[in-house]
Amino acid sequence: MKLQALIDQKRRELAKKKKRMKRKAFRLKAKFFLTCVLPVVIILLAVKVIQTLVRIQVRKAAAGAVEKGRGKQEVVQTAEKPEFITPVLVKDGSGDEEER
């Protein structure tokens, strides 16, 4: 009986020690995540948000410039057909025509 009681006591001690080690490992993982991984993720997300906001501001500014430019210029269409230039044969000025 004493042997069985001793074995049970050692098992309980090992179970407690194992539980403490698991808790320490979890806390270590949580600290690592909170101090290393999470700030990097937050910084990357902030950079993406800032890029998106800048892109939106640039588009708004470009759209405003286009609207202002359109207001100043009037588009006038003419019904005239454009003149087509007929190609002209360019003669070589080296004097090869006489030798033919």
mmCIF file of N, CA, C and O in Angstrom:
data_model
loop_
_atom_site.group_PDB
_atom_site.id
_atom_site.type_symbol
_atom_site.label_atom_id
_atom_site.label_comp_id
_atom_site.label_asym_id
_atom_site.label_seq_id
_atom_site.Cartn_x
_atom_site.Cartn_y
_atom_site.Cartn_z
ATOM 1 N N MET A 1 0.811 -1.196 0.000
ATOM 2 C CA MET A 1 0.000 0.000 0.000
ATOM 3 C C MET A 1 0.859 1.267 0.000
ATOM 4 O O MET A 1 0.509 2.216 -0.668
ATOM 5 N N LYS A 2 1.915 1.239 0.752
ATOM 6 C CA LYS A 2 2.765 2.421 0.791
ATOM 7 C C LYS A 2 3.360 2.690 -0.582
ATOM 8 O O LYS A 2 3.487 3.843 -0.990
ATOM 9 N N LEU A 3 3.684 1.649 -1.296
ATOM 10 C CA LEU A 3 4.268 1.805 -2.628
ATOM 11 C C LEU A 3 3.257 2.437 -3.587
ATOM 12 O O LEU A 3 3.596 3.344 -4.357
ATOM 13 N N GLN A 4 2.022 1.991 -3.550
ATOM 14 C CA GLN A 4 0.970 2.530 -4.409
ATOM 15 C C GLN A 4 0.711 4.002 -4.075
ATOM 16 O O GLN A 4 0.531 4.822 -4.970
ATOM 17 N N ALA A 5 0.702 4.352 -2.820
ATOM 18 C CA ALA A 5 0.482 5.735 -2.399
ATOM 19 C C ALA A 5 1.638 6.612 -2.880
ATOM 20 O O ALA A 5 1.422 7.749 -3.311
ATOM 21 N N LEU A 6 2.855 6.102 -2.805
ATOM 22 C CA LEU A 6 4.024 6.855 -3.266
ATOM 23 C C LEU A 6 3.954 7.092 -4.778
ATOM 24 O O LEU A 6 4.243 8.186 -5.263
ATOM 25 N N ILE A 7 3.557 6.070 -5.507
ATOM 26 C CA ILE A 7 3.425 6.191 -6.970
ATOM 27 C C ILE A 7 2.354 7.213 -7.320
ATOM 28 O O ILE A 7 2.541 8.060 -8.200
ATOM 29 N N ASP A 8 1.222 7.178 -6.623
ATOM 30 C CA ASP A 8 0.137 8.147 -6.878
ATOM 31 C C ASP A 8 0.592 9.572 -6.568
ATOM 32 O O ASP A 8 0.276 10.514 -7.310
ATOM 33 N N GLN A 9 1.344 9.734 -5.481
ATOM 34 C CA GLN A 9 1.846 11.052 -5.114
ATOM 35 C C GLN A 9 2.794 11.585 -6.188
ATOM 36 O O GLN A 9 2.720 12.753 -6.574
ATOM 37 N N LYS A 10 3.689 10.752 -6.702
ATOM 38 C CA LYS A 10 4.631 11.160 -7.747
ATOM 39 C C LYS A 10 3.888 11.522 -9.036
ATOM 40 O O LYS A 10 4.249 12.472 -9.739
ATOM 41 N N ARG A 11 2.836 10.759 -9.352
ATOM 42 C CA ARG A 11 2.033 11.063 -10.549
ATOM 43 C C ARG A 11 1.373 12.428 -10.418
ATOM 44 O O ARG A 11 1.328 13.209 -11.375
ATOM 45 N N ARG A 12 0.824 12.711 -9.231
ATOM 46 C CA ARG A 12 0.197 14.016 -9.012
ATOM 47 C C ARG A 12 1.224 15.138 -9.121
ATOM 48 O O ARG A 12 0.946 16.188 -9.718
ATOM 49 N N GLU A 13 2.401 14.922 -8.558
ATOM 50 C CA GLU A 13 3.451 15.934 -8.649
ATOM 51 C C GLU A 13 3.866 16.167 -10.100
ATOM 52 O O GLU A 13 4.056 17.303 -10.538
ATOM 53 N N LEU A 14 4.019 15.063 -10.843
ATOM 54 C CA LEU A 14 4.368 15.200 -12.263
ATOM 55 C C LEU A 14 3.265 15.902 -13.053
ATOM 56 O O LEU A 14 3.542 16.718 -13.930
ATOM 57 N N ALA A 15 2.004 15.600 -12.726
ATOM 58 C CA ALA A 15 0.880 16.244 -13.409
ATOM 59 C C ALA A 15 0.875 17.750 -13.126
ATOM 60 O O ALA A 15 0.654 18.571 -14.027
ATOM 61 N N LYS A 16 1.137 18.117 -11.849
ATOM 62 C CA LYS A 16 1.193 19.539 -11.495
ATOM 63 C C LYS A 16 2.336 20.237 -12.214
ATOM 64 O O LYS A 16 2.199 21.345 -12.740
ATOM 65 N N LYS A 17 3.501 19.565 -12.234
ATOM 66 C CA LYS A 17 4.668 20.145 -12.904
ATOM 67 C C LYS A 17 4.408 20.307 -14.406
ATOM 68 O O LYS A 17 4.754 21.329 -15.009
ATOM 69 N N LYS A 18 3.777 19.298 -15.002
ATOM 70 C CA LYS A 18 3.452 19.348 -16.423
ATOM 71 C C LYS A 18 2.475 20.494 -16.704
ATOM 72 O O LYS A 18 2.631 21.231 -17.692
ATOM 73 N N LYS A 19 1.502 20.670 -15.834
ATOM 74 C CA LYS A 19 0.520 21.734 -15.994
ATOM 75 C C LYS A 19 1.195 23.107 -15.887
ATOM 76 O O LYS A 19 0.904 24.021 -16.666
ATOM 77 N N ARG A 20 2.126 23.259 -14.921
ATOM 78 C CA ARG A 20 2.861 24.519 -14.763
ATOM 79 C C ARG A 20 3.712 24.807 -16.000
ATOM 80 O O ARG A 20 3.790 25.947 -16.474
ATOM 81 N N MET A 21 4.350 23.777 -16.541
ATOM 82 C CA MET A 21 5.194 23.968 -17.727
ATOM 83 C C MET A 21 4.355 24.365 -18.941
ATOM 84 O O MET A 21 4.771 25.217 -19.738
ATOM 85 N N LYS A 22 3.178 23.766 -19.085
ATOM 86 C CA LYS A 22 2.287 24.139 -20.182
ATOM 87 C C LYS A 22 1.850 25.592 -20.044
ATOM 88 O O LYS A 22 1.798 26.340 -21.024
ATOM 89 N N ARG A 23 1.539 26.001 -18.813
ATOM 90 C CA ARG A 23 1.119 27.377 -18.563
ATOM 91 C C ARG A 23 2.257 28.342 -18.885
ATOM 92 O O ARG A 23 2.043 29.380 -19.510
ATOM 93 N N LYS A 24 3.494 27.984 -18.483
ATOM 94 C CA LYS A 24 4.656 28.825 -18.780
ATOM 95 C C LYS A 24 4.881 28.919 -20.287
ATOM 96 O O LYS A 24 5.188 29.984 -20.830
ATOM 97 N N ALA A 25 4.740 27.785 -20.989
ATOM 98 C CA ALA A 25 4.926 27.785 -22.444
ATOM 99 C C ALA A 25 3.873 28.663 -23.118
ATOM 100 O O ALA A 25 4.187 29.431 -24.044
ATOM 101 N N PHE A 26 2.633 28.565 -22.641
ATOM 102 C CA PHE A 26 1.575 29.391 -23.213
ATOM 103 C C PHE A 26 1.860 30.866 -22.981
ATOM 104 O O PHE A 26 1.704 31.693 -23.884
ATOM 105 N N ARG A 27 2.276 31.214 -21.763
ATOM 106 C CA ARG A 27 2.590 32.607 -21.462
ATOM 107 C C ARG A 27 3.757 33.104 -22.316
ATOM 108 O O ARG A 27 3.755 34.241 -22.786
ATOM 109 N N LEU A 28 4.763 32.259 -22.526
ATOM 110 C CA LEU A 28 5.892 32.641 -23.356
ATOM 111 C C LEU A 28 5.455 32.886 -24.795
ATOM 112 O O LEU A 28 5.853 33.874 -25.435
ATOM 113 N N LYS A 29 4.595 32.008 -25.310
ATOM 114 C CA LYS A 29 4.082 32.190 -26.670
ATOM 115 C C LYS A 29 3.249 33.471 -26.767
ATOM 116 O O LYS A 29 3.346 34.213 -27.751
ATOM 117 N N ALA A 30 2.432 33.735 -25.753
ATOM 118 C CA ALA A 30 1.600 34.939 -25.754
ATOM 119 C C ALA A 30 2.474 36.189 -25.707
ATOM 120 O O ALA A 30 2.215 37.164 -26.436
ATOM 121 N N LYS A 31 3.511 36.184 -24.889
ATOM 122 C CA LYS A 31 4.407 37.333 -24.807
ATOM 123 C C LYS A 31 5.115 37.555 -26.147
ATOM 124 O O LYS A 31 5.248 38.689 -26.616
ATOM 125 N N PHE A 32 5.580 36.479 -26.748
ATOM 126 C CA PHE A 32 6.246 36.588 -28.048
ATOM 127 C C PHE A 32 5.300 37.180 -29.082
ATOM 128 O O PHE A 32 5.664 38.071 -29.843
ATOM 129 N N PHE A 33 4.072 36.682 -29.106
ATOM 130 C CA PHE A 33 3.095 37.171 -30.071
ATOM 131 C C PHE A 33 2.802 38.653 -29.850
ATOM 132 O O PHE A 33 2.784 39.444 -30.795
ATOM 133 N N LEU A 34 2.586 39.029 -28.584
ATOM 134 C CA LEU A 34 2.223 40.409 -28.283
ATOM 135 C C LEU A 34 3.380 41.391 -28.488
ATOM 136 O O LEU A 34 3.153 42.552 -28.813
ATOM 137 N N THR A 35 4.610 40.929 -28.301
ATOM 138 C CA THR A 35 5.746 41.852 -28.411
ATOM 139 C C THR A 35 6.394 41.855 -29.790
ATOM 140 O O THR A 35 7.004 42.856 -30.169
ATOM 141 N N CYS A 36 6.288 40.775 -30.541
ATOM 142 C CA CYS A 36 6.983 40.695 -31.834
ATOM 143 C C CYS A 36 6.037 40.636 -33.027
ATOM 144 O O CYS A 36 6.174 41.413 -33.970
ATOM 145 N N VAL A 37 5.099 39.738 -33.010
ATOM 146 C CA VAL A 37 4.263 39.502 -34.191
ATOM 147 C C VAL A 37 3.184 40.569 -34.332
ATOM 148 O O VAL A 37 3.008 41.139 -35.417
ATOM 149 N N LEU A 38 2.480 40.852 -33.279
ATOM 150 C CA LEU A 38 1.360 41.793 -33.358
ATOM 151 C C LEU A 38 1.786 43.198 -33.779
ATOM 152 O O LEU A 38 1.136 43.792 -34.659
ATOM 153 N N PRO A 39 2.868 43.768 -33.236
ATOM 154 C CA PRO A 39 3.275 45.098 -33.717
ATOM 155 C C PRO A 39 3.632 45.126 -35.207
ATOM 156 O O PRO A 39 3.315 46.092 -35.900
ATOM 157 N N VAL A 40 4.247 44.078 -35.694
ATOM 158 C CA VAL A 40 4.590 44.021 -37.121
ATOM 159 C C VAL A 40 3.321 43.995 -37.961
ATOM 160 O O VAL A 40 3.217 44.697 -38.973
ATOM 161 N N VAL A 41 2.355 43.209 -37.550
ATOM 162 C CA VAL A 41 1.090 43.131 -38.285
ATOM 163 C C VAL A 41 0.389 44.489 -38.263
ATOM 164 O O VAL A 41 -0.138 44.953 -39.282
ATOM 165 N N ILE A 42 0.403 45.148 -37.121
ATOM 166 C CA ILE A 42 -0.242 46.456 -37.009
ATOM 167 C C ILE A 42 0.460 47.473 -37.911
ATOM 168 O O ILE A 42 -0.196 48.265 -38.601
ATOM 169 N N ILE A 43 1.778 47.451 -37.942
ATOM 170 C CA ILE A 43 2.528 48.385 -38.787
ATOM 171 C C ILE A 43 2.236 48.127 -40.262
ATOM 172 O O ILE A 43 2.008 49.062 -41.038
ATOM 173 N N LEU A 44 2.235 46.862 -40.667
ATOM 174 C CA LEU A 44 1.950 46.546 -42.072
ATOM 175 C C LEU A 44 0.535 46.970 -42.460
ATOM 176 O O LEU A 44 0.308 47.506 -43.549
ATOM 177 N N LEU A 45 -0.414 46.742 -41.571
ATOM 178 C CA LEU A 45 -1.787 47.143 -41.837
ATOM 179 C C LEU A 45 -1.900 48.663 -41.936
ATOM 180 O O LEU A 45 -2.593 49.180 -42.823
ATOM 181 N N ALA A 46 -1.204 49.375 -41.062
ATOM 182 C CA ALA A 46 -1.226 50.839 -41.109
ATOM 183 C C ALA A 46 -0.631 51.349 -42.421
ATOM 184 O O ALA A 46 -1.150 52.300 -43.012
ATOM 185 N N VAL A 47 0.445 50.725 -42.882
ATOM 186 C CA VAL A 47 1.057 51.132 -44.152
ATOM 187 C C VAL A 47 0.079 50.934 -45.304
ATOM 188 O O VAL A 47 -0.061 51.801 -46.173
ATOM 189 N N LYS A 48 -0.612 49.809 -45.312
ATOM 190 C CA LYS A 48 -1.587 49.548 -46.380
ATOM 191 C C LYS A 48 -2.720 50.579 -46.346
ATOM 192 O O LYS A 48 -3.165 51.071 -47.389
ATOM 193 N N VAL A 49 -3.188 50.908 -45.149
ATOM 194 C CA VAL A 49 -4.271 51.888 -45.022
ATOM 195 C C VAL A 49 -3.800 53.255 -45.512
ATOM 196 O O VAL A 49 -4.519 53.944 -46.241
ATOM 197 N N ILE A 50 -2.594 53.646 -45.137
ATOM 198 C CA ILE A 50 -2.057 54.934 -45.567
ATOM 199 C C ILE A 50 -1.897 54.968 -47.085
ATOM 200 O O ILE A 50 -2.231 55.974 -47.731
ATOM 201 N N GLN A 51 -1.415 53.869 -47.680
ATOM 202 C CA GLN A 51 -1.281 53.815 -49.138
ATOM 203 C C GLN A 51 -2.632 53.983 -49.814
ATOM 204 O O GLN A 51 -2.766 54.695 -50.806
ATOM 205 N N THR A 52 -3.641 53.325 -49.272
ATOM 206 C CA THR A 52 -4.979 53.423 -49.849
ATOM 207 C C THR A 52 -5.512 54.848 -49.737
ATOM 208 O O THR A 52 -6.085 55.379 -50.696
ATOM 209 N N LEU A 53 -5.321 55.471 -48.582
ATOM 210 C CA LEU A 53 -5.795 56.844 -48.406
ATOM 211 C C LEU A 53 -5.075 57.809 -49.345
ATOM 212 O O LEU A 53 -5.702 58.702 -49.927
ATOM 213 N N VAL A 54 -3.783 57.616 -49.510
ATOM 214 C CA VAL A 54 -3.027 58.469 -50.427
ATOM 215 C C VAL A 54 -3.523 58.274 -51.857
ATOM 216 O O VAL A 54 -3.697 59.232 -52.610
ATOM 217 N N ARG A 55 -3.765 57.032 -52.227
ATOM 218 C CA ARG A 55 -4.269 56.745 -53.577
ATOM 219 C C ARG A 55 -5.617 57.428 -53.803
ATOM 220 O O ARG A 55 -5.873 58.001 -54.866
ATOM 221 N N ILE A 56 -6.485 57.388 -52.794
ATOM 222 C CA ILE A 56 -7.799 58.033 -52.911
ATOM 223 C C ILE A 56 -7.637 59.542 -53.049
ATOM 224 O O ILE A 56 -8.296 60.175 -53.880
ATOM 225 N N GLN A 57 -6.749 60.136 -52.252
ATOM 226 C CA GLN A 57 -6.530 61.583 -52.329
ATOM 227 C C GLN A 57 -5.975 61.986 -53.695
ATOM 228 O O GLN A 57 -6.380 63.011 -54.257
ATOM 229 N N VAL A 58 -5.058 61.183 -54.236
ATOM 230 C CA VAL A 58 -4.494 61.490 -55.548
ATOM 231 C C VAL A 58 -5.570 61.411 -56.620
ATOM 232 O O VAL A 58 -5.639 62.260 -57.519
ATOM 233 N N ARG A 59 -6.428 60.413 -56.532
ATOM 234 C CA ARG A 59 -7.509 60.298 -57.519
ATOM 235 C C ARG A 59 -8.463 61.481 -57.439
ATOM 236 O O ARG A 59 -8.915 62.001 -58.457
ATOM 237 N N LYS A 60 -8.781 61.895 -56.194
ATOM 238 C CA LYS A 60 -9.663 63.051 -56.042
ATOM 239 C C LYS A 60 -9.021 64.302 -56.629
ATOM 240 O O LYS A 60 -9.681 65.094 -57.307
ATOM 241 N N ALA A 61 -7.737 64.482 -56.367
ATOM 242 C CA ALA A 61 -7.042 65.660 -56.882
ATOM 243 C C ALA A 61 -6.992 65.626 -58.407
ATOM 244 O O ALA A 61 -7.195 66.651 -59.065
ATOM 245 N N ALA A 62 -6.723 64.468 -58.974
ATOM 246 C CA ALA A 62 -6.666 64.346 -60.431
ATOM 247 C C ALA A 62 -8.043 64.572 -61.041
ATOM 248 O O ALA A 62 -8.170 65.233 -62.081
ATOM 249 N N ALA A 63 -9.076 64.043 -60.409
ATOM 250 C CA ALA A 63 -10.434 64.233 -60.926
ATOM 251 C C ALA A 63 -10.819 65.708 -60.855
ATOM 252 O O ALA A 63 -11.458 66.238 -61.769
ATOM 253 N N GLY A 64 -10.421 66.391 -59.789
ATOM 254 C CA GLY A 64 -10.710 67.821 -59.677
ATOM 255 C C GLY A 64 -9.989 68.623 -60.730
ATOM 256 O O GLY A 64 -10.540 69.570 -61.304
ATOM 257 N N ALA A 65 -8.754 68.265 -61.026
ATOM 258 C CA ALA A 65 -7.990 68.966 -62.052
ATOM 259 C C ALA A 65 -8.608 68.752 -63.429
ATOM 260 O O ALA A 65 -8.668 69.680 -64.242
ATOM 261 N N VAL A 66 -9.064 67.553 -63.693
ATOM 262 C CA VAL A 66 -9.694 67.261 -64.986
ATOM 263 C C VAL A 66 -10.996 68.046 -65.115
ATOM 264 O O VAL A 66 -11.281 68.623 -66.155
ATOM 265 N N GLU A 67 -11.778 68.094 -64.039
ATOM 266 C CA GLU A 67 -13.039 68.833 -64.089
ATOM 267 C C GLU A 67 -12.786 70.330 -64.284
ATOM 268 O O GLU A 67 -13.481 70.991 -65.032
ATOM 269 N N LYS A 68 -11.780 70.860 -63.626
ATOM 270 C CA LYS A 68 -11.455 72.277 -63.791
ATOM 271 C C LYS A 68 -10.978 72.549 -65.211
ATOM 272 O O LYS A 68 -11.306 73.565 -65.794
ATOM 273 N N GLY A 69 -10.192 71.638 -65.756
ATOM 274 C CA GLY A 69 -9.679 71.796 -67.119
ATOM 275 C C GLY A 69 -10.793 71.719 -68.145
ATOM 276 O O GLY A 69 -10.799 72.434 -69.136
ATOM 277 N N ARG A 70 -11.746 70.872 -67.914
ATOM 278 C CA ARG A 70 -12.866 70.741 -68.852
ATOM 279 C C ARG A 70 -13.757 71.971 -68.821
ATOM 280 O O ARG A 70 -14.357 72.346 -69.815
ATOM 281 N N GLY A 71 -13.865 72.594 -67.698
ATOM 282 C CA GLY A 71 -14.713 73.773 -67.588
ATOM 283 C C GLY A 71 -14.160 74.952 -68.362
ATOM 284 O O GLY A 71 -14.901 75.763 -68.882
ATOM 285 N N LYS A 72 -12.867 75.058 -68.490
ATOM 286 C CA LYS A 72 -12.242 76.187 -69.157
ATOM 287 C C LYS A 72 -12.230 76.033 -70.673
ATOM 288 O O LYS A 72 -12.345 77.003 -71.397
ATOM 289 N N GLN A 73 -12.071 74.821 -71.158
ATOM 290 C CA GLN A 73 -11.947 74.601 -72.599
ATOM 291 C C GLN A 73 -13.277 74.148 -73.170
ATOM 292 O O GLN A 73 -13.955 73.305 -72.610
ATOM 293 N N GLU A 74 -13.600 74.740 -74.306
ATOM 294 C CA GLU A 74 -14.803 74.315 -75.002
ATOM 295 C C GLU A 74 -14.399 73.388 -76.141
ATOM 296 O O GLU A 74 -13.454 73.663 -76.878
ATOM 297 N N VAL A 75 -15.117 72.332 -76.289
ATOM 298 C CA VAL A 75 -14.834 71.398 -77.362
ATOM 299 C C VAL A 75 -15.687 71.779 -78.553
ATOM 300 O O VAL A 75 -16.910 71.866 -78.459
ATOM 301 N N VAL A 76 -15.029 72.034 -79.669
ATOM 302 C CA VAL A 76 -15.731 72.439 -80.884
ATOM 303 C C VAL A 76 -15.435 71.400 -81.955
ATOM 304 O O VAL A 76 -14.285 71.116 -82.257
ATOM 305 N N GLN A 77 -16.514 70.844 -82.511
ATOM 306 C CA GLN A 77 -16.335 69.867 -83.573
ATOM 307 C C GLN A 77 -16.649 70.527 -84.903
ATOM 308 O O GLN A 77 -17.618 71.267 -85.035
ATOM 309 N N THR A 78 -15.836 70.234 -85.867
ATOM 310 C CA THR A 78 -16.060 70.783 -87.200
ATOM 311 C C THR A 78 -16.529 69.662 -88.112
ATOM 312 O O THR A 78 -16.150 68.504 -87.953
ATOM 313 N N ALA A 79 -17.348 70.004 -89.081
ATOM 314 C CA ALA A 79 -17.880 69.019 -90.013
ATOM 315 C C ALA A 79 -16.976 68.849 -91.225
ATOM 316 O O ALA A 79 -17.279 68.071 -92.127
ATOM 317 N N GLU A 80 -15.896 69.600 -91.277
ATOM 318 C CA GLU A 80 -14.999 69.515 -92.421
ATOM 319 C C GLU A 80 -14.201 68.220 -92.370
ATOM 320 O O GLU A 80 -13.819 67.747 -91.309
ATOM 321 N N LYS A 81 -13.960 67.700 -93.564
ATOM 322 C CA LYS A 81 -13.117 66.516 -93.646
ATOM 323 C C LYS A 81 -11.667 66.958 -93.686
ATOM 324 O O LYS A 81 -11.340 67.964 -94.328
ATOM 325 N N PRO A 82 -10.801 66.239 -93.036
ATOM 326 C CA PRO A 82 -9.388 66.644 -93.086
ATOM 327 C C PRO A 82 -8.802 66.369 -94.467
ATOM 328 O O PRO A 82 -9.241 65.488 -95.197
ATOM 329 N N GLU A 83 -7.824 67.166 -94.839
ATOM 330 C CA GLU A 83 -7.162 66.992 -96.123
ATOM 331 C C GLU A 83 -6.197 65.820 -96.031
ATOM 332 O O GLU A 83 -5.457 65.691 -95.059
ATOM 333 N N PHE A 84 -6.246 64.998 -97.060
ATOM 334 C CA PHE A 84 -5.313 63.885 -97.103
ATOM 335 C C PHE A 84 -4.180 64.252 -98.040
ATOM 336 O O PHE A 84 -4.399 64.758 -99.144
ATOM 337 N N ILE A 85 -3.003 63.974 -97.617
ATOM 338 C CA ILE A 85 -1.836 64.276 -98.428
ATOM 339 C C ILE A 85 -1.532 63.048 -99.268
ATOM 340 O O ILE A 85 -1.384 61.949 -98.746
ATOM 341 N N THR A 86 -1.431 63.259 -100.588
ATOM 342 C CA THR A 86 -1.108 62.131 -101.458
ATOM 343 C C THR A 86 0.396 61.951 -101.492
ATOM 344 O O THR A 86 1.146 62.932 -101.588
ATOM 345 N N PRO A 87 0.865 60.735 -101.403
ATOM 346 C CA PRO A 87 2.308 60.523 -101.402
ATOM 347 C C PRO A 87 2.903 60.817 -102.779
ATOM 348 O O PRO A 87 2.308 60.549 -103.821
ATOM 349 N N VAL A 88 4.090 61.370 -102.778
ATOM 350 C CA VAL A 88 4.796 61.742 -104.001
ATOM 351 C C VAL A 88 6.055 60.900 -104.052
ATOM 352 O O VAL A 88 6.742 60.719 -103.046
ATOM 353 N N LEU A 89 6.364 60.372 -105.234
ATOM 354 C CA LEU A 89 7.554 59.565 -105.415
ATOM 355 C C LEU A 89 8.784 60.445 -105.290
ATOM 356 O O LEU A 89 8.905 61.476 -105.957
ATOM 357 N N VAL A 90 9.669 60.063 -104.452
ATOM 358 C CA VAL A 90 10.889 60.838 -104.240
ATOM 359 C C VAL A 90 11.952 60.258 -105.152
ATOM 360 O O VAL A 90 12.254 59.070 -105.111
ATOM 361 N N LYS A 91 12.534 61.115 -105.969
ATOM 362 C CA LYS A 91 13.557 60.662 -106.901
ATOM 363 C C LYS A 91 14.904 60.729 -106.223
ATOM 364 O O LYS A 91 15.194 61.661 -105.478
ATOM 365 N N ASP A 92 15.709 59.732 -106.554
ATOM 366 C CA ASP A 92 17.051 59.680 -105.996
ATOM 367 C C ASP A 92 17.920 60.653 -106.766
ATOM 368 O O ASP A 92 18.013 60.597 -107.985
ATOM 369 N N GLY A 93 18.609 61.536 -106.109
ATOM 370 C CA GLY A 93 19.407 62.569 -106.760
ATOM 371 C C GLY A 93 20.823 62.142 -107.057
ATOM 372 O O GLY A 93 21.675 62.947 -107.345
ATOM 373 N N SER A 94 21.125 60.837 -107.055
ATOM 374 C CA SER A 94 22.510 60.395 -107.273
ATOM 375 C C SER A 94 22.861 60.293 -108.749
ATOM 376 O O SER A 94 23.992 60.040 -109.090
ATOM 377 N N GLY A 95 21.904 60.404 -109.666
ATOM 378 C CA GLY A 95 22.194 60.365 -111.082
ATOM 379 C C GLY A 95 22.185 58.973 -111.660
ATOM 380 O O GLY A 95 22.735 58.720 -112.718
ATOM 381 N N ASP A 96 21.583 58.012 -110.982
ATOM 382 C CA ASP A 96 21.539 56.628 -111.477
ATOM 383 C C ASP A 96 20.557 56.478 -112.617
ATOM 384 O O ASP A 96 20.609 55.495 -113.348
ATOM 385 N N GLU A 97 19.677 57.445 -112.873
ATOM 386 C CA GLU A 97 18.661 57.310 -113.891
ATOM 387 C C GLU A 97 19.283 57.290 -115.284
ATOM 388 O O GLU A 97 18.766 56.667 -116.195
ATOM 389 N N GLU A 98 20.376 57.997 -115.495
ATOM 390 C CA GLU A 98 20.993 58.074 -116.810
ATOM 391 C C GLU A 98 21.629 56.756 -117.199
ATOM 392 O O GLU A 98 21.703 56.412 -118.368
ATOM 393 N N GLU A 99 22.122 56.005 -116.231
ATOM 394 C CA GLU A 99 22.826 54.762 -116.542
ATOM 395 C C GLU A 99 21.881 53.634 -116.908
ATOM 396 O O GLU A 99 22.277 52.659 -117.501
ATOM 397 N N ARG A 100 20.647 53.720 -116.626
ATOM 398 C CA ARG A 100 19.708 52.648 -116.913
ATOM 399 C C ARG A 100 19.558 52.494 -118.336
ATOM 400 O O ARG A 100 19.509 52.181 -119.297
#
